[in-house]
GROMACS .gro file of C-alpha atoms in nm:
model
  487
    1MET     CA    1  -5.237   5.288   1.383
    2THR     CA    2  -5.616   5.307   1.356
    3ASP     CA    3  -5.855   5.544   1.175
    4THR     CA    4  -6.229   5.604   1.203
    5ALA     CA    5  -6.421   5.587   0.878
    6SER     CA    6  -6.709   5.822   0.787
    7ASN     CA    7  -6.960   5.553   0.868
    8GLY     CA    8  -6.812   5.508   1.214
    9ALA     CA    9  -6.619   5.185   1.137
   10ILE     CA   10  -6.273   5.146   1.283
   11VAL     CA   11  -6.003   5.074   1.024
   12LYS     CA   12  -5.669   4.933   1.150
   13HIS     CA   13  -5.361   4.972   0.934
   14ASP     CA   14  -5.104   4.797   1.157
   15ARG     CA   15  -5.065   4.418   1.144
   16HIS     CA   16  -5.176   4.247   1.460
   17GLU     CA   17  -4.908   4.044   1.634
   18ASP     CA   18  -4.929   3.671   1.575
   19LEU     CA   19  -5.073   3.474   1.860
   20PRO     CA   20  -4.847   3.204   2.004
   21PRO     CA   21  -4.929   2.850   1.888
   22PRO     CA   22  -5.123   2.632   2.129
   23LYS     CA   23  -4.907   2.440   2.372
   24SER     CA   24  -5.060   2.118   2.249
   25GLU     CA   25  -4.907   2.177   1.903
   26VAL     CA   26  -4.542   2.267   1.973
   27GLY     CA   27  -4.257   2.165   2.198
   28ILE     CA   28  -4.212   1.846   2.390
   29TYR     CA   29  -4.572   1.856   2.509
   30GLY     CA   30  -4.700   1.886   2.154
   31TRP     CA   31  -4.483   1.597   2.040
   32MET     CA   32  -4.601   1.380   2.329
   33TYR     CA   33  -4.963   1.474   2.266
   34HIS     CA   34  -4.960   1.381   1.897
   35ASN     CA   35  -4.731   1.077   1.921
   36LEU     CA   36  -4.802   0.927   2.263
   37LEU     CA   37  -5.129   1.054   2.411
   38TYR     CA   38  -5.375   1.106   2.124
   39PRO     CA   39  -5.606   0.928   2.069
   40TRP     CA   40  -5.682   0.738   2.389
   41HIS     CA   41  -5.553   0.398   2.275
   42ASN     CA   42  -5.211   0.555   2.205
   43ALA     CA   43  -5.211   0.685   2.562
   44VAL     CA   44  -5.282   0.336   2.697
   45LEU     CA   45  -5.007   0.180   2.485
   46SER     CA   46  -4.765   0.455   2.587
   47VAL     CA   47  -4.830   0.399   2.957
   48VAL     CA   48  -4.795   0.021   2.928
   49GLY     CA   49  -4.484   0.042   2.708
   50GLY     CA   50  -4.325   0.308   2.925
   51SER     CA   51  -4.383   0.099   3.237
   52LEU     CA   52  -4.226  -0.207   3.078
   53ALA     CA   53  -3.930  -0.002   2.950
   54PHE     CA   54  -3.876   0.154   3.294
   55TRP     CA   55  -3.894  -0.187   3.459
   56ALA     CA   56  -3.641  -0.336   3.215
   57ILE     CA   57  -3.402  -0.039   3.223
   58TRP     CA   58  -3.414  -0.019   3.601
   59GLY     CA   59  -3.341  -0.390   3.627
   60VAL     CA   60  -3.038  -0.359   3.398
   61VAL     CA   61  -2.907  -0.050   3.579
   62ASP     CA   62  -2.954  -0.215   3.917
   63TYR     CA   63  -2.787  -0.537   3.802
   64VAL     CA   64  -2.495  -0.373   3.621
   65PHE     CA   65  -2.425  -0.062   3.830
   66ILE     CA   66  -2.616  -0.008   4.154
   67GLY     CA   67  -2.608  -0.353   4.311
   68SER     CA   68  -2.296  -0.483   4.137
   69VAL     CA   69  -1.965  -0.559   4.305
   70TRP     CA   70  -1.658  -0.380   4.170
   71ILE     CA   71  -1.390  -0.435   4.435
   72GLY     CA   72  -1.276  -0.760   4.589
   73ASP     CA   73  -1.021  -1.040   4.587
   74GLY     CA   74  -1.233  -1.338   4.490
   75PRO     CA   75  -1.579  -1.468   4.399
   76GLU     CA   76  -1.681  -1.488   4.764
   77VAL     CA   77  -1.744  -1.111   4.774
   78CYS     CA   78  -2.014  -1.154   4.507
   79THR     CA   79  -2.215  -1.438   4.662
   80ALA     CA   80  -2.502  -1.413   4.907
   81GLN     CA   81  -2.530  -1.621   5.222
   82ASP     CA   82  -2.714  -1.894   5.035
   83GLY     CA   83  -2.441  -1.903   4.768
   84SER     CA   84  -2.646  -1.735   4.494
   85ILE     CA   85  -2.525  -1.443   4.282
   86ILE     CA   86  -2.785  -1.169   4.257
   87HIS     CA   87  -2.600  -0.884   4.082
   88ALA     CA   88  -2.310  -0.843   3.842
   89CYS     CA   89  -1.967  -0.935   3.975
   90TRP     CA   90  -1.715  -0.717   3.792
   91VAL     CA   91  -1.442  -0.850   4.019
   92PHE     CA   92  -1.424  -1.137   3.771
   93ILE     CA   93  -1.331  -0.897   3.489
   94ASP     CA   94  -1.067  -0.730   3.705
   95ALA     CA   95  -0.918  -1.062   3.813
   96ARG     CA   96  -0.901  -1.202   3.459
   97PHE     CA   97  -0.842  -0.880   3.267
   98HIS     CA   98  -0.487  -0.966   3.162
   99GLN     CA   99  -0.602  -1.307   3.041
  100PHE     CA  100  -0.869  -1.141   2.826
  101ILE     CA  101  -0.615  -0.902   2.673
  102TYR     CA  102  -0.313  -1.130   2.620
  103GLY     CA  103  -0.469  -1.476   2.625
  104PRO     CA  104  -0.444  -1.751   2.884
  105PHE     CA  105  -0.104  -1.881   2.771
  106TYR     CA  106   0.108  -1.577   2.677
  107PRO     CA  107   0.394  -1.551   2.934
  108GLU     CA  108   0.345  -1.272   3.183
  109ALA     CA  109   0.710  -1.170   3.160
  110SER     CA  110   0.675  -1.111   2.784
  111ARG     CA  111   0.351  -0.914   2.782
  112TRP     CA  112   0.541  -0.587   2.771
  113ARG     CA  113   0.630  -0.670   2.410
  114ILE     CA  114   0.264  -0.655   2.308
  115ASP     CA  115   0.213  -0.326   2.493
  116TYR     CA  116   0.526  -0.184   2.335
  117SER     CA  117   0.427  -0.285   1.981
  118PHE     CA  118   0.083  -0.123   1.999
  119LEU     CA  119   0.229   0.187   2.165
  120LEU     CA  120   0.478   0.204   1.881
  121LEU     CA  121   0.198   0.181   1.624
  122ALA     CA  122  -0.009   0.454   1.790
  123LEU     CA  123   0.283   0.696   1.822
  124ALA     CA  124   0.420   0.633   1.473
  125ALA     CA  125   0.079   0.676   1.309
  126ALA     CA  126  -0.025   0.983   1.508
  127PRO     CA  127   0.133   1.239   1.266
  128LEU     CA  128  -0.078   1.100   0.980
  129PHE     CA  129  -0.389   1.253   1.138
  130LEU     CA  130  -0.246   1.607   1.139
  131LYS     CA  131  -0.338   1.830   0.846
  132GLU     CA  132  -0.056   2.083   0.810
  133GLU     CA  133   0.291   1.962   0.708
  134TRP     CA  134   0.480   2.194   0.944
  135ILE     CA  135   0.257   2.094   1.237
  136ARG     CA  136   0.308   1.729   1.148
  137ARG     CA  137   0.684   1.777   1.142
  138LYS     CA  138   0.710   1.963   1.473
  139ILE     CA  139   0.468   1.750   1.670
  140GLY     CA  140   0.602   1.432   1.511
  141LEU     CA  141   0.960   1.511   1.610
  142ALA     CA  142   0.851   1.604   1.963
  143VAL     CA  143   0.652   1.281   2.001
  144ALA     CA  144   0.943   1.081   1.858
  145GLY     CA  145   1.182   1.230   2.113
  146VAL     CA  146   0.950   1.169   2.408
  147ALA     CA  147   0.870   0.814   2.292
  148THR     CA  148   1.238   0.730   2.248
  149ALA     CA  149   1.325   0.861   2.594
  150PHE     CA  150   1.034   0.674   2.750
  151SER     CA  151   1.130   0.350   2.574
  152LEU     CA  152   1.490   0.387   2.686
  153VAL     CA  153   1.384   0.420   3.050
  154ALA     CA  154   1.103   0.162   3.045
  155TYR     CA  155   1.231  -0.106   2.805
  156GLY     CA  156   1.602  -0.057   2.746
  157ILE     CA  157   1.833   0.048   2.465
  158GLY     CA  158   1.717  -0.212   2.211
  159PRO     CA  159   1.347  -0.117   2.199
  160ALA     CA  160   1.445   0.250   2.222
  161ALA     CA  161   1.661   0.212   1.910
  162VAL     CA  162   1.372   0.049   1.722
  163ILE     CA  163   1.122   0.320   1.810
  164ALA     CA  164   1.379   0.591   1.732
  165PHE     CA  165   1.436   0.446   1.385
  166LEU     CA  166   1.066   0.406   1.305
  167MET     CA  167   0.973   0.756   1.423
  168PHE     CA  168   1.277   0.965   1.327
  169ALA     CA  169   1.354   0.799   0.993
  170PRO     CA  170   1.069   0.961   0.792
  171TYR     CA  171   1.199   1.310   0.868
  172GLY     CA  172   1.547   1.226   0.740
  173LEU     CA  173   1.451   1.002   0.450
  174THR     CA  174   1.233   1.274   0.299
  175TYR     CA  175   1.554   1.455   0.199
  176ALA     CA  176   1.707   1.145   0.037
  177ARG     CA  177   1.749   1.160  -0.339
  178LEU     CA  178   1.857   0.807  -0.431
  179GLY     CA  179   1.606   0.791  -0.716
  180THR     CA  180   1.762   1.092  -0.890
  181ILE     CA  181   2.123   0.971  -0.889
  182LEU     CA  182   2.055   0.629  -1.039
  183PRO     CA  183   2.129   0.593  -1.410
  184ARG     CA  184   1.819   0.626  -1.624
  185SER     CA  185   1.730   0.533  -1.977
  186ASP     CA  186   1.448   0.734  -2.128
  187ASN     CA  187   1.447   0.517  -2.438
  188ASN     CA  188   1.428   0.184  -2.257
  189ALA     CA  189   1.214   0.159  -1.944
  190ALA     CA  190   1.337  -0.195  -1.880
  191VAL     CA  191   1.692  -0.069  -1.826
  192GLY     CA  192   1.573   0.171  -1.557
  193ILE     CA  193   1.378  -0.106  -1.385
  194VAL     CA  194   1.679  -0.339  -1.391
  195ASN     CA  195   1.902  -0.067  -1.245
  196ARG     CA  196   1.666  -0.012  -0.956
  197LEU     CA  197   1.618  -0.383  -0.889
  198ALA     CA  198   1.995  -0.425  -0.881
  199VAL     CA  199   2.029  -0.151  -0.620
  200ILE     CA  200   1.751  -0.303  -0.407
  201VAL     CA  201   1.904  -0.652  -0.418
  202ALA     CA  202   2.252  -0.516  -0.347
  203ALA     CA  203   2.121  -0.324  -0.047
  204GLY     CA  204   1.957  -0.636   0.094
  205ILE     CA  205   2.269  -0.850   0.047
  206THR     CA  206   2.488  -0.581   0.201
  207GLY     CA  207   2.256  -0.548   0.501
  208TYR     CA  208   2.259  -0.925   0.550
  209PHE     CA  209   2.638  -0.956   0.551
  210VAL     CA  210   2.678  -0.652   0.775
  211GLY     CA  211   2.431  -0.803   1.020
  212LEU     CA  212   2.604  -1.141   0.994
  213ALA     CA  213   2.938  -0.983   1.082
  214ILE     CA  214   2.801  -0.779   1.372
  215MET     CA  215   2.512  -0.974   1.530
  216GLY     CA  216   2.460  -1.322   1.386
  217GLY     CA  217   2.216  -1.533   1.184
  218ASP     CA  218   1.856  -1.435   1.267
  219GLU     CA  219   1.940  -1.071   1.325
  220ALA     CA  220   2.133  -1.063   0.994
  221VAL     CA  221   1.825  -1.177   0.802
  222SER     CA  222   1.618  -0.907   0.968
  223LEU     CA  223   1.877  -0.642   0.888
  224GLY     CA  224   1.888  -0.760   0.527
  225TRP     CA  225   1.513  -0.721   0.490
  226ILE     CA  226   1.525  -0.376   0.650
  227ALA     CA  227   1.794  -0.265   0.405
  228THR     CA  228   1.592  -0.405   0.114
  229PHE     CA  229   1.277  -0.216   0.207
  230LEU     CA  230   1.470   0.104   0.272
  231ALA     CA  231   1.631   0.087  -0.071
  232PHE     CA  232   1.292   0.020  -0.229
  233GLY     CA  233   1.145   0.319  -0.048
  234LEU     CA  234   1.433   0.550  -0.137
  235ILE     CA  235   1.384   0.467  -0.505
  236THR     CA  236   1.006   0.471  -0.527
  237LEU     CA  237   0.943   0.759  -0.284
  238ASN     CA  238   1.195   0.998  -0.433
  239LYS     CA  239   1.130   1.353  -0.299
  240ALA     CA  240   0.823   1.226  -0.115
  241PRO     CA  241   0.682   1.421   0.183
  242VAL     CA  242   0.707   1.306   0.542
  243LYS     CA  243   0.352   1.170   0.537
  244SER     CA  244   0.435   0.927   0.256
  245TRP     CA  245   0.743   0.800   0.437
  246ILE     CA  246   0.548   0.746   0.759
  247ALA     CA  247   0.288   0.543   0.570
  248PHE     CA  248   0.561   0.347   0.388
  249LEU     CA  249   0.739   0.250   0.711
  250LEU     CA  250   0.412   0.155   0.878
  251ILE     CA  251   0.314  -0.070   0.586
  252PHE     CA  252   0.649  -0.234   0.511
  253GLY     CA  253   0.842  -0.192   0.836
  254TYR     CA  254   0.607  -0.209   1.130
  255PRO     CA  255   0.460  -0.559   1.059
  256PHE     CA  256   0.806  -0.717   1.067
  257ILE     CA  257   0.904  -0.530   1.384
  258ALA     CA  258   0.577  -0.623   1.556
  259PHE     CA  259   0.596  -0.989   1.453
  260PHE     CA  260   0.957  -1.008   1.571
  261LEU     CA  261   0.856  -0.862   1.908
  262TRP     CA  262   0.558  -1.093   1.953
  263LEU     CA  263   0.738  -1.411   1.848
  264GLY     CA  264   1.084  -1.336   1.988
  265GLY     CA  265   1.391  -1.543   1.915
  266GLY     CA  266   1.647  -1.265   1.877
  267PHE     CA  267   1.813  -0.988   2.074
  268GLY     CA  268   1.765  -1.187   2.393
  269LEU     CA  269   1.387  -1.222   2.356
  270ASP     CA  270   1.235  -1.555   2.451
  271ILE     CA  271   1.036  -1.736   2.183
  272VAL     CA  272   0.659  -1.730   2.232
  273GLU     CA  273   0.501  -1.972   1.983
  274THR     CA  274   0.185  -1.861   1.806
  275PRO     CA  275  -0.034  -2.128   1.977
  276ARG     CA  276   0.027  -1.933   2.299
  277TRP     CA  277  -0.108  -1.610   2.152
  278GLY     CA  278  -0.461  -1.519   2.249
  279GLY     CA  279  -0.709  -1.271   2.389
  280LEU     CA  280  -0.787  -0.935   2.240
  281PHE     CA  281  -0.430  -0.932   2.110
  282LEU     CA  282  -0.500  -1.229   1.882
  283THR     CA  283  -0.833  -1.080   1.774
  284LEU     CA  284  -0.659  -0.761   1.663
  285VAL     CA  285  -0.385  -0.956   1.484
  286VAL     CA  286  -0.632  -1.165   1.282
  287ALA     CA  287  -0.856  -0.868   1.204
  288GLY     CA  288  -0.563  -0.639   1.125
  289VAL     CA  289  -0.402  -0.883   0.882
  290GLY     CA  290  -0.736  -0.956   0.717
  291ILE     CA  291  -0.816  -0.587   0.674
  292ALA     CA  292  -0.468  -0.496   0.550
  293VAL     CA  293  -0.460  -0.777   0.292
  294SER     CA  294  -0.822  -0.785   0.178
  295LEU     CA  295  -0.840  -0.430   0.043
  296PRO     CA  296  -0.547  -0.440  -0.204
  297VAL     CA  297  -0.617  -0.801  -0.304
  298GLY     CA  298  -0.986  -0.722  -0.345
  299ILE     CA  299  -0.903  -0.425  -0.569
  300VAL     CA  300  -0.686  -0.646  -0.790
  301PHE     CA  301  -0.959  -0.909  -0.833
  302ALA     CA  302  -1.225  -0.644  -0.889
  303LEU     CA  303  -1.018  -0.503  -1.173
  304GLY     CA  304  -0.956  -0.854  -1.299
  305ARG     CA  305  -1.326  -0.935  -1.307
  306ARG     CA  306  -1.386  -0.629  -1.527
  307SER     CA  307  -1.084  -0.702  -1.747
  308GLU     CA  308  -1.123  -0.761  -2.119
  309MET     CA  309  -0.869  -1.046  -2.110
  310PRO     CA  310  -1.065  -1.373  -2.087
  311ALA     CA  311  -0.805  -1.560  -1.882
  312VAL     CA  312  -0.771  -1.285  -1.622
  313ARG     CA  313  -1.147  -1.242  -1.600
  314ALA     CA  314  -1.206  -1.617  -1.564
  315ILE     CA  315  -0.946  -1.649  -1.287
  316SER     CA  316  -1.090  -1.352  -1.099
  317ILE     CA  317  -1.448  -1.479  -1.127
  318GLY     CA  318  -1.341  -1.826  -1.016
  319PHE     CA  319  -1.156  -1.691  -0.712
  320ILE     CA  320  -1.442  -1.467  -0.603
  321GLU     CA  321  -1.717  -1.725  -0.648
  322LEU     CA  322  -1.513  -2.000  -0.483
  323TRP     CA  323  -1.443  -1.806  -0.163
  324ARG     CA  324  -1.788  -1.649  -0.148
  325GLY     CA  325  -1.956  -1.985  -0.187
  326VAL     CA  326  -1.826  -2.137   0.137
  327PRO     CA  327  -1.871  -2.016   0.497
  328LEU     CA  328  -1.570  -1.888   0.690
  329ILE     CA  329  -1.600  -2.165   0.946
  330THR     CA  330  -1.541  -2.417   0.666
  331VAL     CA  331  -1.237  -2.225   0.543
  332LEU     CA  332  -1.085  -2.226   0.892
  333PHE     CA  333  -1.161  -2.595   0.942
  334MET     CA  334  -1.007  -2.689   0.607
  335SER     CA  335  -0.695  -2.479   0.670
  336SER     CA  336  -0.644  -2.626   1.016
  337VAL     CA  337  -0.744  -2.991   0.978
  338MET     CA  338  -0.761  -3.092   0.612
  339LEU     CA  339  -0.477  -2.894   0.453
  340PRO     CA  340  -0.197  -3.067   0.652
  341LEU     CA  341  -0.323  -3.402   0.521
  342PHE     CA  342  -0.241  -3.299   0.163
  343LEU     CA  343   0.108  -3.167   0.239
  344PRO     CA  344   0.421  -3.383   0.195
  345GLU     CA  345   0.552  -3.557   0.502
  346GLY     CA  346   0.761  -3.326   0.716
  347VAL     CA  347   0.610  -3.010   0.565
  348ASN     CA  348   0.395  -2.810   0.803
  349PHE     CA  349   0.274  -2.453   0.829
  350ASP     CA  350   0.193  -2.268   1.146
  351LYS     CA  351  -0.174  -2.297   1.240
  352LEU     CA  352  -0.213  -1.923   1.292
  353LEU     CA  353  -0.050  -1.854   0.955
  354ARG     CA  354  -0.296  -2.088   0.782
  355ALA     CA  355  -0.585  -1.915   0.958
  356LEU     CA  356  -0.457  -1.570   0.860
  357ILE     CA  357  -0.428  -1.672   0.495
  358GLY     CA  358  -0.778  -1.821   0.495
  359VAL     CA  359  -0.933  -1.515   0.660
  360ALA     CA  360  -0.751  -1.276   0.425
  361LEU     CA  361  -0.855  -1.461   0.108
  362PHE     CA  362  -1.212  -1.505   0.228
  363SER     CA  363  -1.246  -1.134   0.304
  364SER     CA  364  -1.075  -1.039  -0.023
  365ALA     CA  365  -1.353  -1.205  -0.224
  366TYR     CA  366  -1.619  -0.995  -0.054
  367MET     CA  367  -1.405  -0.683  -0.083
  368ALA     CA  368  -1.364  -0.743  -0.457
  369GLU     CA  369  -1.740  -0.728  -0.508
  370VAL     CA  370  -1.767  -0.409  -0.302
  371VAL     CA  371  -1.497  -0.241  -0.510
  372ARG     CA  372  -1.653  -0.370  -0.833
  373GLY     CA  373  -1.973  -0.194  -0.735
  374GLY     CA  374  -1.780   0.131  -0.709
  375LEU     CA  375  -1.614   0.076  -1.046
  376GLN     CA  376  -1.951   0.019  -1.213
  377ALA     CA  377  -2.078   0.349  -1.070
  378ILE     CA  378  -1.811   0.551  -1.252
  379PRO     CA  379  -1.950   0.705  -1.575
  380LYS     CA  380  -1.799   0.589  -1.902
  381GLY     CA  381  -1.697   0.947  -1.973
  382GLN     CA  382  -1.433   0.928  -1.700
  383TYR     CA  383  -1.261   0.642  -1.883
  384GLU     CA  384  -1.281   0.827  -2.213
  385ALA     CA  385  -1.146   1.148  -2.059
  386ALA     CA  386  -0.851   0.963  -1.906
  387ALA     CA  387  -0.777   0.789  -2.237
  388SER     CA  388  -0.792   1.122  -2.422
  389MET     CA  389  -0.519   1.254  -2.194
  390GLY     CA  390  -0.288   0.972  -2.303
  391LEU     CA  391  -0.297   0.785  -1.972
  392GLY     CA  392  -0.222   0.415  -1.971
  393TYR     CA  393  -0.444   0.159  -1.801
  394TRP     CA  394  -0.268   0.160  -1.464
  395GLN     CA  395  -0.223   0.537  -1.464
  396MET     CA  396  -0.592   0.579  -1.542
  397MET     CA  397  -0.692   0.346  -1.261
  398ARG     CA  398  -0.450   0.493  -1.007
  399LEU     CA  399  -0.515   0.860  -1.079
  400ILE     CA  400  -0.873   0.881  -1.209
  401ILE     CA  401  -1.094   0.576  -1.162
  402LEU     CA  402  -0.999   0.410  -0.833
  403PRO     CA  403  -1.003   0.728  -0.620
  404GLN     CA  404  -1.360   0.796  -0.730
  405ALA     CA  405  -1.471   0.434  -0.701
  406LEU     CA  406  -1.328   0.384  -0.352
  407LYS     CA  407  -1.479   0.711  -0.236
  408LEU     CA  408  -1.823   0.593  -0.343
  409VAL     CA  409  -1.803   0.259  -0.160
  410ILE     CA  410  -1.651   0.373   0.170
  411PRO     CA  411  -1.960   0.251   0.364
  412GLY     CA  412  -1.941  -0.091   0.197
  413ILE     CA  413  -1.568  -0.122   0.263
  414VAL     CA  414  -1.602  -0.037   0.631
  415ASN     CA  415  -1.903  -0.266   0.659
  416THR     CA  416  -1.686  -0.551   0.531
  417PHE     CA  417  -1.414  -0.459   0.781
  418ILE     CA  418  -1.664  -0.464   1.067
  419GLY     CA  419  -1.798  -0.801   0.959
  420LEU     CA  420  -1.445  -0.939   0.939
  421PHE     CA  421  -1.364  -0.808   1.287
  422LYS     CA  422  -1.664  -0.987   1.435
  423ASP     CA  423  -1.593  -1.307   1.240
  424THR     CA  424  -1.255  -1.342   1.413
  425THR     CA  425  -1.435  -1.521   1.697
  426LEU     CA  426  -1.459  -1.827   1.469
  427VAL     CA  427  -1.088  -1.902   1.516
  428LEU     CA  428  -1.187  -2.065   1.844
  429ILE     CA  429  -1.299  -2.376   1.652
  430ILE     CA  430  -0.940  -2.443   1.543
  431GLY     CA  431  -0.797  -2.406   1.893
  432LEU     CA  432  -0.695  -2.039   1.890
  433PHE     CA  433  -0.810  -1.852   2.200
  434ASP     CA  434  -0.916  -1.507   2.086
  435LEU     CA  435  -1.105  -1.266   2.312
  436LEU     CA  436  -1.422  -1.474   2.320
  437GLY     CA  437  -1.225  -1.795   2.360
  438SER     CA  438  -1.027  -1.647   2.650
  439VAL     CA  439  -1.350  -1.545   2.823
  440GLN     CA  440  -1.495  -1.893   2.779
  441ALA     CA  441  -1.174  -2.048   2.910
  442ALA     CA  442  -1.186  -1.824   3.218
  443THR     CA  443  -1.542  -1.928   3.299
  444THR     CA  444  -1.436  -2.293   3.316
  445ASP     CA  445  -1.239  -2.213   3.633
  446PRO     CA  446  -1.440  -2.363   3.923
  447LYS     CA  447  -1.392  -2.039   4.118
  448TRP     CA  448  -1.558  -1.828   3.848
  449VAL     CA  449  -1.786  -2.083   3.684
  450ALA     CA  450  -2.100  -1.872   3.740
  451MET     CA  451  -1.955  -1.549   3.595
  452PHE     CA  452  -2.020  -1.616   3.226
  453VAL     CA  453  -2.272  -1.329   3.195
  454GLU     CA  454  -2.014  -1.070   3.300
  455GLY     CA  455  -1.761  -1.218   3.059
  456TYR     CA  456  -1.998  -1.205   2.763
  457VAL     CA  457  -2.107  -0.850   2.849
  458PHE     CA  458  -1.742  -0.742   2.861
  459THR     CA  459  -1.676  -0.910   2.526
  460ALA     CA  460  -1.981  -0.747   2.369
  461MET     CA  461  -1.874  -0.403   2.492
  462VAL     CA  462  -1.522  -0.444   2.353
  463PHE     CA  463  -1.652  -0.550   2.012
  464TRP     CA  464  -1.907  -0.269   2.011
  465ILE     CA  465  -1.642  -0.007   2.092
  466PHE     CA  466  -1.419  -0.118   1.805
  467CYS     CA  467  -1.704  -0.155   1.554
  468PHE     CA  468  -1.861   0.177   1.650
  469SER     CA  469  -1.523   0.350   1.623
  470MET     CA  470  -1.474   0.213   1.271
  471SER     CA  471  -1.822   0.327   1.176
  472ARG     CA  472  -1.769   0.680   1.305
  473TYR     CA  473  -1.429   0.706   1.139
  474SER     CA  474  -1.581   0.603   0.806
  475MET     CA  475  -1.837   0.881   0.844
  476HIS     CA  476  -1.554   1.124   0.913
  477ILE     CA  477  -1.376   1.015   0.595
  478GLU     CA  478  -1.697   1.052   0.394
  479ARG     CA  479  -1.745   1.408   0.518
  480LYS     CA  480  -1.381   1.489   0.456
  481LEU     CA  481  -1.394   1.362   0.098
  482HIS     CA  482  -1.744   1.504   0.034
  483THR     CA  483  -1.871   1.168  -0.083
  484GLY     CA  484  -2.156   1.213  -0.328
  485HIS     CA  485  -2.234   1.400  -0.647
  486LYS     CA  486  -2.289   1.772  -0.605
  487ARG     CA  487  -2.423   1.981  -0.890
   0.00000   0.00000   0.00000
């Protein structure tokens, strides 16, 4: 709207529409102009750098994808007439894939046991990632039924019975009430503890003798341990939800089942000694044991280092500083070569077991310092508030302090896990052929001696996938727990 003033001037009351910004200031062109093209020396550097980047990227793409060989029966399909290899030969990865996964010495007829154990872990742990209890129950039961039927058809009645127990048991054990029918003594906590220990020991002995009467020696020991852990779970997880029972069986039941499958020696399974383990399978075993042991042990030593008891604090500090002061390669060398020299004659421990213990203790020292950092970040008022509620030390740590401390150091914990996973390649120096060792062993074959680049690229991609997955999952946990301090 416009008006004409008495002096003839034009007065405009409406606001004029904003003019669009210049193209050189916004959008992709504006970004390129300010960051790549202005002033002139930036333009020169951008052209030179872009040309070099295009040349390098095109060379990699051409070597890895366009000119590479994916299908064939031998190395001859990858060589030129003069015998040279110009592009990537992924036929090598296809030909040696099983060796990279299971190791060069694991019997081919027994590899199904490794596949079955990891399938069992994935299916049993799947319900833990579901939010709603009723969804977890329905989907978990459906998956358990399908997995049992598949195992029965693919592997036989024995493996099917194992997977049925591990996957169906949580849904039945959640209704067990063994902890409520045991005699209690409110005036004497020691009496209650003794009663429960007696039930656990009796369950283990009963399971052993039942197994001895039905199956025999080795199977009887396994059945005794299963009965012991079940009794322990029925007492400690009284009225617990399905999720708690699934976690309990995965922590205390699955490792024994998996180790029994991998090693063999019972139920008609051939024995496969640990020196024959290798490949990605061995990498996951070493990393999995180290991760599973280092976190709880690290928490214990972190609490011990902050303890007010001088003896406990001194022991914790000594443990942490001792293991942090030596490189992992030295720990593995000492456990493999030097430790047997100090043992009595005739006493020997499995080489893989010694390596697992060394890796777990080494990682526990670093984990203890990460957890201690989280404990130091908790305000003193949290301790005082917990004490004012009448909570004891362990109740305070379990319910108040540790949940907050661990939430704060999730990035540090996962960073330690990733470092441990990559450090597993050091077991090659003590004669254990992990993924990297299996790749190096495959390249010593005269047929594939020139294929080491493809092997190392494959190894790097496998490690990157696992490490990146752990990193992304830690970010998911941080978002889920709202890590940080919001006001």
